[in-house]
Amino acid sequence: MDKATQEVEYEQMLLSRHGLLNKRKGRRQDGLLERSAYVLLSRIRVQGPMSVGELSEAFDLDVSTLNRQTAAVMRAGFVERIPDPDGGMARKFRITEEGARTLDAEREGMVESLHTVMADWPEEEISAFAGYLRRFNTDLERIGGRPWPRP
């Protein structure tokens, strides 16, 4: 393995330990959503209503895991079950207005945190970094056979 790839591995490990939590009034504050709920709601918002089976395939998680996650976001009022809009047998999960508001607030907090972290970065460096992250993610998605829809 070359040195650059080892550096990427190490920095990725360090990145995974940082939480981009909203900072308000000078103290760390937990986000509004658990990470799994944030990702789940983000996927449903971009793709539209999805069944447990579709979510299982999209996330490469077993159905029992997705059942627990969807039950939690349903209890919180962030998603609702609806008949398949395409007439299929499986019921699908659709993000609710409350779920959309909460997701927007969480995303806004994350963006504020990123602004704080990159406050001294020139805009072109932020754009380049975003491009590298997109390329890295799309390559992972291609290799895993699970592309993530983007808005």
XYZ file of N, CA, C and O in Angstrom:
604
model
N 0.848 -1.174 0.000
C 0.000 0.000 0.000
C 0.894 1.238 0.000
O 1.869 1.300 0.730
N 0.543 2.200 -0.819
C 1.387 3.395 -0.885
C 1.071 4.361 0.262
O 0.039 4.265 0.930
N 1.995 5.282 0.489
C 1.888 6.211 1.607
C 0.635 7.075 1.507
O -0.038 7.311 2.513
N 0.274 7.543 0.321
C -0.904 8.406 0.171
C -2.175 7.664 0.578
O -3.039 8.223 1.259
N -2.301 6.397 0.191
C -3.478 5.610 0.561
C -3.506 5.389 2.068
O -4.582 5.427 2.692
N -2.347 5.180 2.673
C -2.279 5.036 4.129
C -2.713 6.336 4.813
O -3.402 6.296 5.834
N -2.333 7.475 4.257
C -2.748 8.760 4.822
C -4.262 8.937 4.718
O -4.898 9.436 5.655
N -4.839 8.526 3.585
C -6.293 8.606 3.419
C -6.973 7.734 4.472
O -7.946 8.160 5.113
N -6.479 6.511 4.665
C -7.059 5.608 5.666
C -7.024 6.248 7.040
O -8.018 6.245 7.768
N -5.893 6.833 7.400
C -5.743 7.395 8.735
C -6.671 8.593 8.924
O -7.357 8.725 9.944
N -6.711 9.467 7.939
C -7.567 10.648 8.039
C -9.044 10.267 8.046
O -9.845 10.878 8.755
N -9.413 9.224 7.292
C -10.793 8.754 7.295
C -11.151 8.205 8.673
O -12.242 8.425 9.183
N -10.229 7.493 9.304
C -10.443 6.982 10.654
C -10.673 8.140 11.617
O -11.598 8.137 12.424
N -9.844 9.174 11.513
C -10.002 10.337 12.389
C -11.328 11.053 12.116
O -12.009 11.478 13.056
N -11.697 11.167 10.860
C -12.950 11.826 10.495
C -14.136 11.101 11.120
O -15.077 11.732 11.602
N -14.079 9.778 11.146
C -15.205 9.003 11.674
C -15.410 9.220 13.171
O -16.490 8.975 13.689
N -14.403 9.705 13.862
C -14.545 9.922 15.304
C -15.133 11.284 15.629
O -15.615 11.518 16.728
N -15.107 12.203 14.669
C -15.651 13.544 14.887
C -17.139 13.556 14.583
O -17.570 13.048 13.565
N -17.884 14.144 15.465
C -19.291 14.377 15.174
C -19.450 15.852 14.847
O -18.944 16.696 15.572
N -20.103 16.129 13.765
C -20.388 17.535 13.451
C -21.648 17.920 14.202
O -22.744 17.850 13.679
N -21.470 18.247 15.458
C -22.616 18.596 16.280
C -22.788 20.102 16.288
O -21.828 20.867 16.245
N -24.035 20.508 16.359
C -24.337 21.939 16.418
C -23.696 22.525 17.669
O -23.719 21.928 18.732
N -23.130 23.688 17.515
C -22.570 24.378 18.672
C -23.406 25.625 18.890
O -23.499 26.488 18.035
N -24.033 25.669 20.036
C -24.863 26.818 20.378
C -24.501 27.227 21.795
O -24.282 26.390 22.663
N -24.437 28.517 22.023
C -24.133 29.060 23.350
C -22.823 28.500 23.896
O -22.695 28.238 25.083
N -21.860 28.267 22.984
C -20.535 27.862 23.403
C -20.406 26.428 23.893
O -19.388 26.061 24.437
N -21.424 25.604 23.736
C -21.310 24.216 24.176
C -21.795 23.287 23.081
O -22.601 23.665 22.248
N -21.294 22.070 23.126
C -21.745 21.070 22.156
C -23.155 20.665 22.501
O -23.512 20.526 23.656
N -23.932 20.466 21.466
C -25.313 20.049 21.666
C -25.600 18.912 20.689
O -25.264 19.004 19.517
N -26.192 17.838 21.201
C -26.524 16.733 20.310
C -27.446 17.205 19.212
O -28.246 18.108 19.396
N -27.332 16.555 18.062
C -28.211 16.873 16.953
C -29.637 16.443 17.259
O -29.926 15.801 18.258
N -30.534 16.810 16.375
C -31.939 16.499 16.543
C -32.248 15.044 16.199
O -33.200 14.480 16.696
N -31.452 14.467 15.319
C -31.694 13.116 14.824
C -30.503 12.218 15.093
O -29.356 12.666 15.041
N -30.778 10.950 15.356
C -29.692 9.979 15.386
C -29.161 9.847 13.960
O -29.871 10.091 12.991
N -27.915 9.433 13.851
C -27.280 9.320 12.538
C -28.091 8.438 11.591
O -28.310 8.775 10.441
N -28.569 7.287 12.070
C -29.310 6.378 11.193
C -30.604 7.025 10.703
O -30.981 6.859 9.540
N -31.279 7.780 11.561
C -32.513 8.465 11.157
C -32.206 9.558 10.131
O -32.960 9.745 9.168
N -31.106 10.256 10.342
C -30.697 11.331 9.419
C -30.465 10.768 8.011
O -30.956 11.313 7.013
N -29.755 9.656 7.934
C -29.453 9.043 6.639
C -30.718 8.447 6.023
O -30.980 8.606 4.830
N -31.531 7.786 6.833
C -32.771 7.176 6.356
C -33.714 8.233 5.786
O -34.230 8.094 4.666
N -33.939 9.301 6.530
C -34.825 10.370 6.053
C -34.262 11.043 4.809
O -35.015 11.390 3.886
N -32.953 11.219 4.770
C -32.319 11.829 3.595
C -32.573 10.987 2.352
O -32.881 11.515 1.276
N -32.453 9.658 2.498
C -32.653 8.772 1.349
C -34.107 8.807 0.872
O -34.378 8.915 -0.327
N -35.049 8.727 1.807
C -36.463 8.750 1.435
C -36.823 10.085 0.784
O -37.573 10.124 -0.192
N -36.258 11.169 1.293
C -36.558 12.466 0.698
C -36.075 12.539 -0.752
O -36.779 13.028 -1.620
N -34.884 12.054 -1.018
C -34.325 12.142 -2.372
C -35.012 11.159 -3.318
O -35.309 11.512 -4.461
N -35.290 9.953 -2.860
C -35.819 8.918 -3.748
C -37.339 8.869 -3.775
O -37.921 8.402 -4.734
N -37.988 9.335 -2.714
C -39.435 9.206 -2.614
C -39.787 8.000 -1.770
O -38.912 7.328 -1.233
N -41.081 7.704 -1.628
C -41.502 6.591 -0.763
C -40.784 5.293 -1.102
O -40.591 4.964 -2.272
N -40.399 4.568 -0.033
C -39.651 3.321 -0.181
C -40.193 2.278 0.774
O -40.575 2.598 1.906
N -40.190 1.027 0.334
C -40.590 -0.095 1.185
C -39.403 -0.529 2.051
O -38.259 -0.137 1.783
N -39.674 -1.364 3.046
C -38.598 -1.907 3.881
C -37.609 -2.670 3.001
O -36.397 -2.563 3.184
N -38.110 -3.445 2.055
C -37.231 -4.203 1.162
C -36.330 -3.298 0.339
O -35.143 -3.571 0.165
N -36.887 -2.206 -0.174
C -36.082 -1.256 -0.955
C -35.039 -0.587 -0.079
O -33.889 -0.399 -0.501
N -35.422 -0.247 1.144
C -34.460 0.355 2.072
C -33.364 -0.645 2.441
O -32.188 -0.279 2.505
N -33.751 -1.894 2.663
C -32.788 -2.941 2.984
C -31.755 -3.077 1.870
O -30.549 -3.153 2.125
N -32.228 -3.092 0.633
C -31.315 -3.195 -0.506
C -30.456 -1.945 -0.643
O -29.248 -2.033 -0.874
N -31.054 -0.777 -0.478
C -30.321 0.481 -0.634
C -29.197 0.621 0.388
O -28.115 1.115 0.072
N -29.444 0.177 1.630
C -28.466 0.336 2.701
C -27.638 -0.915 2.959
O -26.742 -0.892 3.796
N -27.968 -2.007 2.273
C -27.293 -3.285 2.483
C -27.384 -3.696 3.953
O -26.400 -4.107 4.574
N -28.599 -3.564 4.499
C -28.875 -3.957 5.876
C -29.991 -4.988 5.873
O -30.845 -4.976 4.985
N -29.999 -5.848 6.883
C -31.060 -6.848 6.924
C -32.385 -6.166 7.287
O -32.420 -5.091 7.884
N -33.473 -6.827 6.906
C -34.814 -6.272 7.084
C -35.115 -6.000 8.555
O -35.755 -5.002 8.887
N -34.626 -6.856 9.470
C -34.909 -6.649 10.899
C -34.296 -5.324 11.388
O -34.911 -4.617 12.188
N -33.111 -4.998 10.901
C -32.475 -3.721 11.266
C -33.308 -2.560 10.750
O -33.574 -1.591 11.476
N -33.746 -2.660 9.498
C -34.561 -1.586 8.914
C -35.916 -1.492 9.600
O -36.452 -0.388 9.762
N -36.474 -2.622 10.026
C -37.742 -2.580 10.765
C -37.587 -1.785 12.055
O -38.458 -0.976 12.394
N -36.486 -1.991 12.766
C -36.245 -1.231 14.003
C -36.075 0.252 13.701
O -36.630 1.101 14.390
N -35.286 0.565 12.668
C -35.034 1.972 12.339
C -36.302 2.679 11.871
O -36.581 3.806 12.285
N -37.074 2.016 11.012
C -38.298 2.652 10.520
C -39.338 2.770 11.635
O -40.081 3.760 11.686
N -39.383 1.796 12.541
C -40.314 1.889 13.674
C -39.977 3.103 14.539
O -40.883 3.823 14.987
N -38.688 3.353 14.744
C -38.268 4.491 15.569
C -38.647 5.817 14.914
O -39.160 6.723 15.586
N -38.416 5.944 13.620
C -38.757 7.223 12.967
C -40.270 7.366 12.813
O -40.781 8.495 12.796
N -40.992 6.254 12.731
C -42.463 6.327 12.719
C -42.984 6.796 14.072
O -43.859 7.661 14.132
N -42.445 6.238 15.163
C -42.868 6.660 16.506
C -42.607 8.148 16.719
O -43.373 8.827 17.397
N -41.521 8.640 16.142
C -41.180 10.058 16.279
C -42.041 10.943 15.371
O -41.992 12.166 15.491
N -42.803 10.324 14.470
C -43.660 11.091 13.565
C -42.942 11.630 12.345
O -43.446 12.521 11.664
N -41.767 11.062 12.033
C -40.965 11.561 10.911
C -41.302 10.894 9.584
O -40.987 11.427 8.524
N -41.886 9.686 9.631
C -42.341 9.000 8.423
C -43.720 8.416 8.698
O -44.129 8.243 9.848
N -44.421 8.122 7.608
C -45.707 7.440 7.699
C -45.734 6.345 6.653
O -45.031 6.427 5.647
N -46.536 5.318 6.910
C -46.692 4.215 5.951
C -47.855 4.548 5.043
O -48.912 4.980 5.503
N -47.620 4.331 3.756
C -48.653 4.598 2.762
C -48.742 3.413 1.800
O -47.781 2.652 1.678
N -49.874 3.257 1.121
C -49.928 2.248 0.065
C -48.924 2.611 -1.032
O -48.613 3.792 -1.243
N -48.412 1.615 -1.713
C -47.467 1.840 -2.815
C -48.135 2.720 -3.865
O -49.164 2.351 -4.423
N -47.579 3.904 -4.143
C -48.158 4.787 -5.159
C -48.211 4.149 -6.551
O -49.027 4.543 -7.388
N -47.353 3.138 -6.777
C -47.326 2.455 -8.072
C -48.230 1.223 -8.097
O -48.206 0.461 -9.062
N -48.987 1.003 -7.035
C -49.931 -0.105 -7.009
C -49.364 -1.430 -6.547
O -50.050 -2.444 -6.606
N -48.123 -1.454 -6.087
C -47.532 -2.706 -5.605
C -48.148 -3.128 -4.279
O -48.925 -2.399 -3.666
N -47.786 -4.315 -3.842
C -48.349 -4.878 -2.607
C -47.719 -4.280 -1.345
O -48.387 -4.118 -0.339
N -46.439 -4.003 -1.388
C -45.734 -3.529 -0.186
C -46.126 -2.094 0.141
O -46.268 -1.253 -0.749
N -46.292 -1.853 1.427
C -46.527 -0.471 1.859
C -45.176 0.240 1.886
O -44.145 -0.398 2.015
N -45.223 1.539 1.737
C -43.983 2.308 1.668
C -43.953 3.371 2.761
O -44.985 3.755 3.301
N -42.745 3.818 3.038
C -42.542 4.893 4.005
C -42.361 6.197 3.255
O -41.594 6.283 2.307
N -43.083 7.208 3.734
C -42.984 8.552 3.157
C -42.645 9.510 4.288
O -43.181 9.400 5.394
N -41.783 10.450 4.016
C -41.403 11.439 5.018
C -42.596 12.358 5.283
O -43.331 12.722 4.359
N -42.824 12.678 6.553
C -43.918 13.565 6.939
C -43.429 15.013 6.928
O -42.226 15.283 6.809
N -44.361 15.941 7.083
C -43.962 17.354 7.179
C -43.050 17.567 8.382
O -42.063 18.296 8.295
N -43.376 16.917 9.501
C -42.525 17.025 10.696
C -41.145 16.431 10.427
O -40.123 16.987 10.836
N -41.109 15.301 9.738
C -39.829 14.692 9.378
C -39.013 15.605 8.477
O -37.800 15.751 8.670
N -39.660 16.233 7.509
C -38.959 17.145 6.598
C -38.436 18.361 7.359
O -37.295 18.792 7.143
N -39.253 18.917 8.270
C -38.804 20.078 9.064
C -37.610 19.704 9.941
O -36.632 20.460 10.036
N -37.680 18.538 10.573
C -36.600 18.109 11.453
C -35.331 17.837 10.648
O -34.232 18.231 11.058
N -35.483 17.188 9.498
C -34.326 16.923 8.638
C -33.699 18.229 8.171
O -32.473 18.383 8.194
N -34.529 19.198 7.781
C -34.007 20.499 7.347
C -33.247 21.195 8.478
O -32.180 21.773 8.255
N -33.794 21.133 9.692
C -33.137 21.772 10.837
C -31.807 21.091 11.138
O -30.804 21.760 11.429
N -31.793 19.761 11.066
C -30.551 19.019 11.315
C -29.506 19.364 10.255
O -28.348 19.610 10.563
N -29.943 19.376 9.002
C -29.020 19.687 7.913
C -28.483 21.116 8.060
O -27.298 21.369 7.862
N -29.335 22.042 8.441
C -28.904 23.427 8.648
C -27.840 23.502 9.741
O -26.834 24.205 9.608
N -28.046 22.743 10.830
C -27.043 22.700 11.902
C -25.731 22.114 11.430
O -24.653 22.590 11.797
N -25.808 21.072 10.602
C -24.588 20.458 10.059
C -23.848 21.451 9.164
O -22.619 21.571 9.230
N -24.587 22.165 8.329
C -23.966 23.147 7.433
C -23.323 24.269 8.248
O -22.208 24.706 7.940
N -24.005 24.714 9.306
C -23.413 25.739 10.179
C -22.103 25.236 10.784
O -21.118 25.976 10.857
N -22.091 23.975 11.225
C -20.870 23.398 11.789
C -19.759 23.342 10.744
O -18.596 23.639 11.043
N -20.114 22.961 9.524
C -19.118 22.924 8.450
C -18.586 24.324 8.145
O -17.388 24.494 7.897
N -19.468 25.314 8.176
C -19.013 26.705 7.979
C -17.986 27.083 9.039
O -16.981 27.734 8.739
N -18.222 26.656 10.276
C -17.285 26.952 11.360
C -15.942 26.270 11.114
O -14.884 26.897 11.247
N -15.986 25.000 10.749
C -14.753 24.241 10.515
C -13.961 24.843 9.359
O -12.737 24.974 9.421
N -14.653 25.238 8.288
C -13.968 25.697 7.069
C -14.013 27.216 6.908
O -13.861 27.733 5.804
N -14.157 27.920 8.011
C -14.302 29.378 7.960
C -13.138 30.064 7.244
O -13.334 31.077 6.561
N -11.953 29.519 7.364
C -10.772 30.144 6.763
C -10.403 29.550 5.409
O -9.358 29.897 4.855
N -11.225 28.647 4.891
C -10.932 28.020 3.607
C -11.439 28.907 2.475
O -12.566 29.391 2.522
N -10.644 29.076 1.431
C -11.162 29.771 0.245
C -12.267 28.930 -0.412
O -12.260 27.696 -0.336
N -13.211 29.602 -1.042
C -14.348 28.922 -1.671
C -13.906 27.844 -2.656
O -14.503 26.774 -2.718
N -12.836 28.113 -3.406
C -12.383 27.112 -4.388
C -11.858 25.848 -3.709
O -11.978 24.750 -4.246
N -11.284 25.948 -2.507
C -10.834 24.766 -1.784
C -12.032 23.965 -1.254
O -12.004 22.731 -1.269
N -13.066 24.664 -0.800
C -14.279 23.976 -0.344
C -14.917 23.237 -1.518
O -15.320 22.073 -1.386
N -14.982 23.879 -2.668
C -15.546 23.235 -3.860
C -14.717 22.020 -4.280
O -15.276 20.974 -4.640
N -13.401 22.152 -4.237
C -12.534 21.024 -4.597
C -12.729 19.874 -3.617
O -12.828 18.706 -4.021
N -12.800 20.187 -2.323
C -13.013 19.160 -1.307
C -14.349 18.448 -1.536
O -14.425 17.218 -1.482
N -15.400 19.207 -1.816
C -16.719 18.617 -2.104
C -16.637 17.694 -3.321
O -17.216 16.603 -3.329
N -15.901 18.110 -4.332
C -15.731 17.283 -5.521
C -15.008 15.986 -5.226
O -15.401 14.919 -5.725
N -13.970 16.045 -4.412
C -13.245 14.825 -4.032
C -14.126 13.893 -3.206
O -14.112 12.671 -3.395
N -14.896 14.449 -2.266
C -15.799 13.620 -1.470
C -16.858 12.959 -2.351
O -17.161 11.774 -2.183
N -17.414 13.720 -3.297
C -18.414 13.161 -4.211
C -17.801 12.032 -5.023
O -18.393 10.958 -5.158
N -16.599 12.246 -5.541
C -15.935 11.209 -6.331
C -15.669 9.969 -5.481
O -15.896 8.837 -5.917
N -15.182 10.166 -4.266
C -14.906 9.054 -3.358
C -16.192 8.267 -3.080
O -16.222 7.042 -3.183
N -17.265 8.988 -2.746
C -18.544 8.324 -2.462
C -19.106 7.611 -3.680
O -19.589 6.480 -3.574
N -19.065 8.242 -4.842
C -19.634 7.590 -6.030
C -18.811 6.361 -6.431
O -19.376 5.387 -6.919
N -17.512 6.391 -6.200
C -16.697 5.207 -6.473
C -17.042 4.077 -5.494
O -17.141 2.914 -5.888
N -17.231 4.407 -4.217
C -17.661 3.403 -3.244
C -19.024 2.823 -3.643
O -19.236 1.617 -3.583
N -19.934 3.689 -4.054
C -21.268 3.251 -4.473
C -21.195 2.357 -5.705
O -21.890 1.343 -5.790
N -20.337 2.714 -6.639
C -20.173 1.915 -7.866
C -19.635 0.530 -7.529
O -20.162 -0.484 -7.972
N -18.607 0.472 -6.698
C -18.009 -0.804 -6.315
C -19.018 -1.657 -5.540
O -19.123 -2.863 -5.748
N -19.791 -1.023 -4.656
C -20.783 -1.748 -3.865
C -22.073 -2.036 -4.620
O -22.926 -2.768 -4.132
N -22.225 -1.425 -5.797
C -23.436 -1.642 -6.584
C -24.674 -0.993 -5.990
O -25.787 -1.417 -6.248
N -24.464 0.039 -5.186
C -25.581 0.728 -4.551
C -25.445 2.237 -4.722
O -25.090 2.946 -3.782
N -25.779 2.729 -5.900
C -25.672 4.181 -6.096
C -26.687 4.940 -5.241
O -27.790 4.455 -5.010
N -26.279 6.077 -4.767
C -27.138 6.932 -3.954
C -27.669 8.030 -4.851
O -26.882 8.753 -5.476
N -28.982 8.178 -4.928
C -29.511 9.253 -5.780
C -29.137 10.614 -5.197
O -29.105 10.786 -3.984
N -28.812 11.521 -6.062
C -28.458 12.871 -5.626
C -29.463 13.869 -6.186
O -29.938 13.682 -7.292
N -29.743 14.891 -5.387
C -30.721 15.887 -5.874
C -30.198 16.660 -7.067
O -29.029 16.737 -7.304
